[in-house]
Amino acid sequence: MSDYHVLNLGPGVQSTALYLLAREGRVRFDWAIFADTGEEPAAVYRHLEHLRTLGGPPILVRSAGRLGDDLVHGRNSTGQRFVSIPAFTRAPDGRIGMVRRQCTAEYKVEVVNRAIRRELLGLKPRQRIPRDVTVYQYFGISIDEAGRAARAQKRFAEVKHTVPVYPLIELGWSRTDCVGYLRQKLPYEVPKSSCVFCPYRTNLSWLHLKQTDPEGWRRAVEIDEALRADGTIATRGFRQQLYLHRTCQPLAGIDWTALVPTTLDPMTTGECLGRCGT
Ligand code: SF4
């Protein structure tokens, strides 16, 4: 019988709290895996480097490639590969919708699963997990995100040999509890983890990116424009144009002072489906 205990490291507030709890022996897992889209704000990469100096469980950083580059250019030499992010689009009748995304599955979920199978379990591609092996995957989901935990639970219901674990829920910790704990443990605020161009952003969050992270903002504008440029792989198969902002306006031209701040923070309400930014 072999058990493997692995943290899905977001590495936002909740999963950072879990990582530090493990370092104190209050939660047990043996590895942490960060699936890197290559598109996080610089502050997130600095944060990861800091975590690595603390002597907790080993942090494996693994990637399926740089998401924005793959989105625009395709990944293979024929340019046939296509990946989508949850971009907004306006139908001819004016209704705004959101494109179905593949990014979370391909750049987060599969990356973590591949690292577990190949590196921790030593399996070859398509080789089955031995019967006596159980993988416990730890998630930084707090009690105020019960819906998120329920969705994750549902996803894992049919996954053999894998058991999801939610230690923050077992501890009864909310996101606020995590923030309070982290204030005592880290000399800085844990940065928000998500791709800089992720459409799951509030107006305030876009404005914050623009004002505090020039390189991240430049990248977001670059990807936003590429979503509508002729000949990029991201535009194939879409009759309507794609946008990063929920009003379907080009990001660079938005007058932020004229927009009512949106208070909804999708990254903490579950829209990102659990493995981006936790
Ligand atoms: S943060 Fe957003 S764009 Fe990045 S992988 Fe997650 S859902 Fe996709």
Short mmCIF file of C-alpha atoms and ligand atoms in Angstrom, two decimals:
data_model
loop_
_atom_site.label_atom_id
_atom_site.label_comp_id
_atom_site.label_asym_id
_atom_site.label_seq_id
_atom_site.Cartn_x
_atom_site.Cartn_y
_atom_site.Cartn_z
CA MET A 1 0.00 0.00 0.00
CA SER A 2 1.50 3.38 -1.00
CA ASP A 3 0.03 6.77 -0.22
CA TYR A 4 1.16 10.00 -1.83
CA HIS A 5 0.23 13.36 -0.32
CA VAL A 6 0.49 16.34 -2.66
CA LEU A 7 -0.55 19.99 -2.38
CA ASN A 8 -1.92 21.82 -5.42
CA LEU A 9 -0.06 25.05 -4.78
CA GLY A 10 -2.01 27.98 -6.30
CA PRO A 11 0.00 29.84 -4.79
CA GLY A 12 -2.58 32.35 -3.53
CA VAL A 13 -3.66 33.07 0.03
CA GLN A 14 -5.26 29.74 0.90
CA SER A 15 -2.73 27.33 -0.56
CA THR A 16 0.13 29.42 0.83
CA ALA A 17 -1.47 29.13 4.26
CA LEU A 18 -1.64 25.35 3.78
CA TYR A 19 1.99 25.23 2.74
CA LEU A 20 3.06 27.08 5.86
CA LEU A 21 0.81 24.91 8.05
CA ALA A 22 2.57 21.85 6.62
CA ARG A 23 5.91 23.40 7.43
CA GLU A 24 4.74 23.66 11.04
CA GLY A 25 3.56 20.04 11.00
CA ARG A 26 -0.12 21.01 11.38
CA VAL A 27 -1.03 19.55 7.96
CA ARG A 28 0.75 16.70 6.29
CA PHE A 29 1.75 16.44 2.64
CA ASP A 30 5.08 15.55 1.12
CA TRP A 31 5.19 17.67 -2.03
CA ALA A 32 3.68 20.86 -3.39
CA ILE A 33 3.19 21.29 -7.13
CA PHE A 34 2.74 24.63 -8.83
CA ALA A 35 1.44 24.44 -12.40
CA ASP A 36 3.00 27.49 -14.00
CA THR A 37 1.28 29.07 -17.01
CA GLY A 38 4.30 31.36 -17.40
CA GLU A 39 1.95 34.32 -17.13
CA GLU A 40 1.78 35.15 -13.43
CA PRO A 41 2.68 38.61 -12.13
CA ALA A 42 6.35 39.00 -11.16
CA ALA A 43 5.31 39.25 -7.50
CA VAL A 44 3.97 35.67 -7.60
CA TYR A 45 7.29 34.29 -8.82
CA ARG A 46 9.10 36.25 -6.07
CA HIS A 47 6.64 34.80 -3.56
CA LEU A 48 7.35 31.26 -4.76
CA GLU A 49 11.06 31.82 -4.45
CA HIS A 50 10.54 32.99 -0.88
CA LEU A 51 8.46 29.91 -0.03
CA ARG A 52 11.24 27.73 -1.36
CA THR A 53 13.69 29.22 1.13
CA LEU A 54 11.52 28.27 4.12
CA GLY A 55 12.41 24.59 4.26
CA GLY A 56 8.89 23.19 3.83
CA PRO A 57 7.87 20.31 1.55
CA PRO A 58 9.65 20.41 -1.84
CA ILE A 59 7.93 22.68 -4.36
CA LEU A 60 7.84 21.32 -7.91
CA VAL A 61 7.21 24.02 -10.54
CA ARG A 62 6.00 22.40 -13.74
CA SER A 63 4.57 23.87 -16.93
CA ALA A 64 2.86 22.96 -20.19
CA GLY A 65 4.35 26.05 -21.85
CA ARG A 66 3.69 29.78 -21.84
CA LEU A 67 -0.08 30.08 -22.15
CA GLY A 68 -0.22 33.46 -23.93
CA ASP A 69 2.28 32.39 -26.57
CA ASP A 70 0.42 29.15 -27.19
CA LEU A 71 -2.86 31.03 -27.33
CA VAL A 72 -1.64 33.35 -30.05
CA HIS A 73 0.81 31.27 -32.06
CA GLY A 74 -0.20 27.70 -31.41
CA ARG A 75 2.32 25.35 -29.96
CA ASN A 76 3.42 22.90 -32.61
CA SER A 77 5.24 23.51 -35.85
CA THR A 78 2.08 23.27 -37.96
CA GLY A 79 0.28 25.80 -35.79
CA GLN A 80 -2.70 23.50 -35.42
CA ARG A 81 -2.79 23.43 -31.68
CA PHE A 82 -5.54 25.52 -30.17
CA VAL A 83 -6.17 26.49 -26.60
CA SER A 84 -8.85 28.83 -25.28
CA ILE A 85 -9.16 31.09 -22.26
CA PRO A 86 -12.48 32.33 -20.84
CA ALA A 87 -12.57 35.41 -23.09
CA PHE A 88 -15.71 37.49 -23.63
CA THR A 89 -17.54 37.82 -26.90
CA ARG A 90 -20.56 39.78 -28.09
CA ALA A 91 -23.22 38.04 -30.17
CA PRO A 92 -24.89 39.87 -33.10
CA ASP A 93 -27.91 40.54 -30.85
CA GLY A 94 -25.63 42.37 -28.39
CA ARG A 95 -25.57 39.71 -25.70
CA ILE A 96 -22.19 39.18 -24.08
CA GLY A 97 -21.03 35.63 -23.50
CA MET A 98 -17.91 33.82 -22.45
CA VAL A 99 -15.88 31.34 -24.45
CA ARG A 100 -15.46 27.88 -22.99
CA ARG A 101 -11.95 27.58 -21.69
CA GLN A 102 -9.41 24.79 -21.91
CA CYS A 103 -6.62 26.63 -20.11
CA THR A 104 -7.37 25.44 -16.57
CA ALA A 105 -7.50 21.82 -17.67
CA GLU A 106 -4.44 21.90 -19.91
CA TYR A 107 -2.17 24.30 -18.07
CA LYS A 108 -3.16 23.52 -14.48
CA VAL A 109 -4.96 20.22 -13.90
CA GLU A 110 -3.08 18.11 -16.44
CA VAL A 111 0.26 19.59 -15.48
CA VAL A 112 -0.22 18.60 -11.84
CA ASN A 113 -1.52 15.16 -12.79
CA ARG A 114 1.41 14.55 -15.15
CA ALA A 115 3.93 15.54 -12.48
CA ILE A 116 2.28 13.18 -9.99
CA ARG A 117 2.12 10.26 -12.42
CA ARG A 118 5.52 10.59 -14.04
CA GLU A 119 7.70 12.10 -11.33
CA LEU A 120 6.22 10.94 -8.05
CA LEU A 121 4.77 7.57 -9.11
CA GLY A 122 7.31 6.91 -11.88
CA LEU A 123 4.64 5.82 -14.39
CA LYS A 124 5.07 5.79 -18.14
CA PRO A 125 2.53 7.56 -20.39
CA ARG A 126 -0.84 5.74 -20.24
CA GLN A 127 0.42 3.29 -17.64
CA ARG A 128 -2.23 2.61 -15.02
CA ILE A 129 -1.82 3.58 -11.41
CA PRO A 130 -1.19 0.37 -9.42
CA ARG A 131 -4.16 -0.81 -7.35
CA ASP A 132 -2.49 -0.30 -4.02
CA VAL A 133 -1.58 3.35 -4.69
CA THR A 134 -3.68 6.26 -3.43
CA VAL A 135 -2.87 9.87 -4.21
CA TYR A 136 -4.22 12.45 -1.75
CA GLN A 137 -4.45 15.83 -3.44
CA TYR A 138 -4.63 18.76 -1.03
CA PHE A 139 -6.50 21.92 -2.00
CA GLY A 140 -6.43 25.36 -0.42
CA ILE A 141 -10.19 25.80 -0.31
CA SER A 142 -11.58 27.59 2.74
CA ILE A 143 -14.98 27.34 4.45
CA ASP A 144 -16.28 30.40 2.60
CA GLU A 145 -15.77 28.50 -0.68
CA ALA A 146 -17.90 25.47 0.04
CA GLY A 147 -19.35 25.55 -3.50
CA ARG A 148 -15.88 25.30 -4.90
CA ALA A 149 -15.10 22.31 -2.73
CA ALA A 150 -18.34 20.65 -3.84
CA ARG A 151 -17.44 21.14 -7.50
CA ALA A 152 -13.96 19.76 -6.92
CA GLN A 153 -15.44 16.80 -5.03
CA LYS A 154 -17.71 16.07 -7.98
CA ARG A 155 -14.79 16.15 -10.41
CA PHE A 156 -12.87 13.66 -8.32
CA ALA A 157 -15.80 11.31 -7.74
CA GLU A 158 -14.88 9.21 -10.76
CA VAL A 159 -11.11 9.59 -10.60
CA LYS A 160 -9.63 6.33 -9.40
CA HIS A 161 -6.84 6.23 -6.85
CA THR A 162 -7.17 9.95 -6.07
CA VAL A 163 -8.72 11.48 -2.98
CA PRO A 164 -9.19 15.26 -2.65
CA VAL A 165 -8.40 16.73 0.77
CA TYR A 166 -9.50 20.13 2.10
CA PRO A 167 -7.60 20.78 5.33
CA LEU A 168 -8.78 24.40 5.66
CA ILE A 169 -12.38 23.22 5.70
CA GLU A 170 -11.49 20.56 8.27
CA LEU A 171 -9.85 23.29 10.37
CA GLY A 172 -12.84 25.59 9.88
CA TRP A 173 -10.64 28.31 8.39
CA SER A 174 -12.02 31.08 6.20
CA ARG A 175 -10.01 33.15 3.76
CA THR A 176 -9.90 35.87 6.43
CA ASP A 177 -8.39 33.39 8.88
CA CYS A 178 -5.74 32.55 6.29
CA VAL A 179 -4.94 36.22 5.74
CA GLY A 180 -4.58 36.76 9.50
CA TYR A 181 -2.32 33.71 9.81
CA LEU A 182 -0.17 34.78 6.86
CA ARG A 183 0.31 38.26 8.34
CA GLN A 184 2.11 36.61 11.23
CA LYS A 185 4.19 34.36 9.00
CA LEU A 186 5.26 36.42 6.00
CA PRO A 187 6.83 39.88 5.72
CA TYR A 188 4.59 40.80 2.76
CA GLU A 189 1.06 40.30 1.51
CA VAL A 190 0.58 37.20 -0.61
CA PRO A 191 0.05 38.42 -4.19
CA LYS A 192 -2.99 37.38 -6.15
CA SER A 193 -2.16 34.42 -8.34
CA SER A 194 -3.62 34.24 -11.84
CA CYS A 195 -2.51 34.89 -15.39
CA VAL A 196 -2.06 38.63 -15.84
CA PHE A 197 -4.52 38.50 -18.73
CA CYS A 198 -7.11 36.27 -17.06
CA PRO A 199 -10.57 37.62 -17.95
CA TYR A 200 -11.83 36.68 -14.47
CA ARG A 201 -10.96 40.10 -13.11
CA THR A 202 -12.88 42.94 -11.58
CA ASN A 203 -12.49 46.48 -12.85
CA LEU A 204 -10.58 47.27 -9.69
CA SER A 205 -8.28 44.37 -10.33
CA TRP A 206 -7.57 45.52 -13.90
CA LEU A 207 -6.89 49.02 -12.66
CA HIS A 208 -4.60 47.67 -9.97
CA LEU A 209 -2.67 45.68 -12.57
CA LYS A 210 -2.34 48.76 -14.77
CA GLN A 211 -1.14 50.95 -11.92
CA THR A 212 1.21 48.55 -10.16
CA ASP A 213 2.56 46.08 -12.72
CA PRO A 214 3.56 47.75 -16.01
CA GLU A 215 4.99 44.54 -17.47
CA GLY A 216 1.88 42.52 -16.53
CA TRP A 217 -0.38 45.23 -17.99
CA ARG A 218 1.69 45.36 -21.19
CA ARG A 219 1.32 41.59 -21.53
CA ALA A 220 -2.45 41.75 -20.91
CA VAL A 221 -2.89 44.43 -23.60
CA GLU A 222 -0.70 42.42 -25.97
CA ILE A 223 -2.82 39.30 -25.52
CA ASP A 224 -6.08 41.27 -25.71
CA GLU A 225 -5.08 42.72 -29.07
CA ALA A 226 -3.79 39.39 -30.33
CA LEU A 227 -7.22 37.86 -29.61
CA ARG A 228 -8.65 40.02 -32.41
CA ALA A 229 -5.69 40.19 -34.79
CA ASP A 230 -6.05 38.47 -38.16
CA GLY A 231 -4.16 35.23 -38.51
CA THR A 232 -3.58 34.39 -34.85
CA ILE A 233 -4.59 30.92 -33.85
CA ALA A 234 -6.83 32.35 -31.10
CA THR A 235 -9.24 33.79 -33.66
CA ARG A 236 -9.78 30.55 -35.56
CA GLY A 237 -13.25 29.12 -35.32
CA PHE A 238 -14.79 32.28 -33.79
CA ARG A 239 -17.16 34.42 -35.80
CA GLN A 240 -17.31 37.08 -33.11
CA GLN A 241 -14.34 38.96 -31.75
CA LEU A 242 -12.83 38.05 -28.40
CA TYR A 243 -12.00 40.42 -25.54
CA LEU A 244 -10.43 40.13 -22.12
CA HIS A 245 -12.75 42.69 -20.53
CA ARG A 246 -16.35 41.80 -19.75
CA THR A 247 -17.69 44.88 -21.57
CA CYS A 248 -16.11 43.68 -24.84
CA GLN A 249 -13.97 46.79 -25.22
CA PRO A 250 -10.26 46.75 -26.12
CA LEU A 251 -8.38 46.80 -22.82
CA ALA A 252 -6.01 49.61 -23.81
CA GLY A 253 -8.85 52.02 -24.58
CA ILE A 254 -10.99 51.56 -21.47
CA ASP A 255 -11.76 54.64 -19.40
CA TRP A 256 -11.58 53.05 -15.97
CA THR A 257 -12.88 56.14 -14.18
CA ALA A 258 -16.15 55.83 -16.09
CA LEU A 259 -16.73 52.21 -15.10
CA VAL A 260 -18.57 51.31 -11.93
CA PRO A 261 -16.19 49.15 -9.90
CA THR A 262 -17.36 45.55 -9.92
CA THR A 263 -17.31 44.12 -6.44
CA LEU A 264 -17.50 40.48 -7.49
CA ASP A 265 -14.15 38.79 -7.25
CA PRO A 266 -14.53 35.65 -9.38
CA MET A 267 -11.20 34.24 -8.27
CA THR A 268 -12.64 33.87 -4.80
CA THR A 269 -16.15 32.90 -5.80
CA GLY A 270 -15.34 29.84 -7.82
CA GLU A 271 -15.53 30.91 -11.45
CA CYS A 272 -11.97 29.80 -11.97
CA LEU A 273 -12.89 26.25 -10.94
CA GLY A 274 -10.49 25.64 -8.19
CA ARG A 275 -6.99 25.34 -9.46
CA CYS A 276 -6.16 28.83 -10.63
CA GLY A 277 -5.26 31.20 -7.83
CA THR A 278 -6.10 29.10 -4.75
S1 SF4 B 1 -5.83 32.16 -14.45
FE1 SF4 B 1 -7.46 32.44 -16.01
S2 SF4 B 1 -6.39 32.44 -18.00
FE2 SF4 B 1 -4.98 31.56 -16.48
S3 SF4 B 1 -5.29 29.36 -16.59
FE3 SF4 B 1 -6.66 30.12 -14.97
S4 SF4 B 1 -8.64 30.54 -16.01
FE4 SF4 B 1 -7.04 30.33 -17.61
#
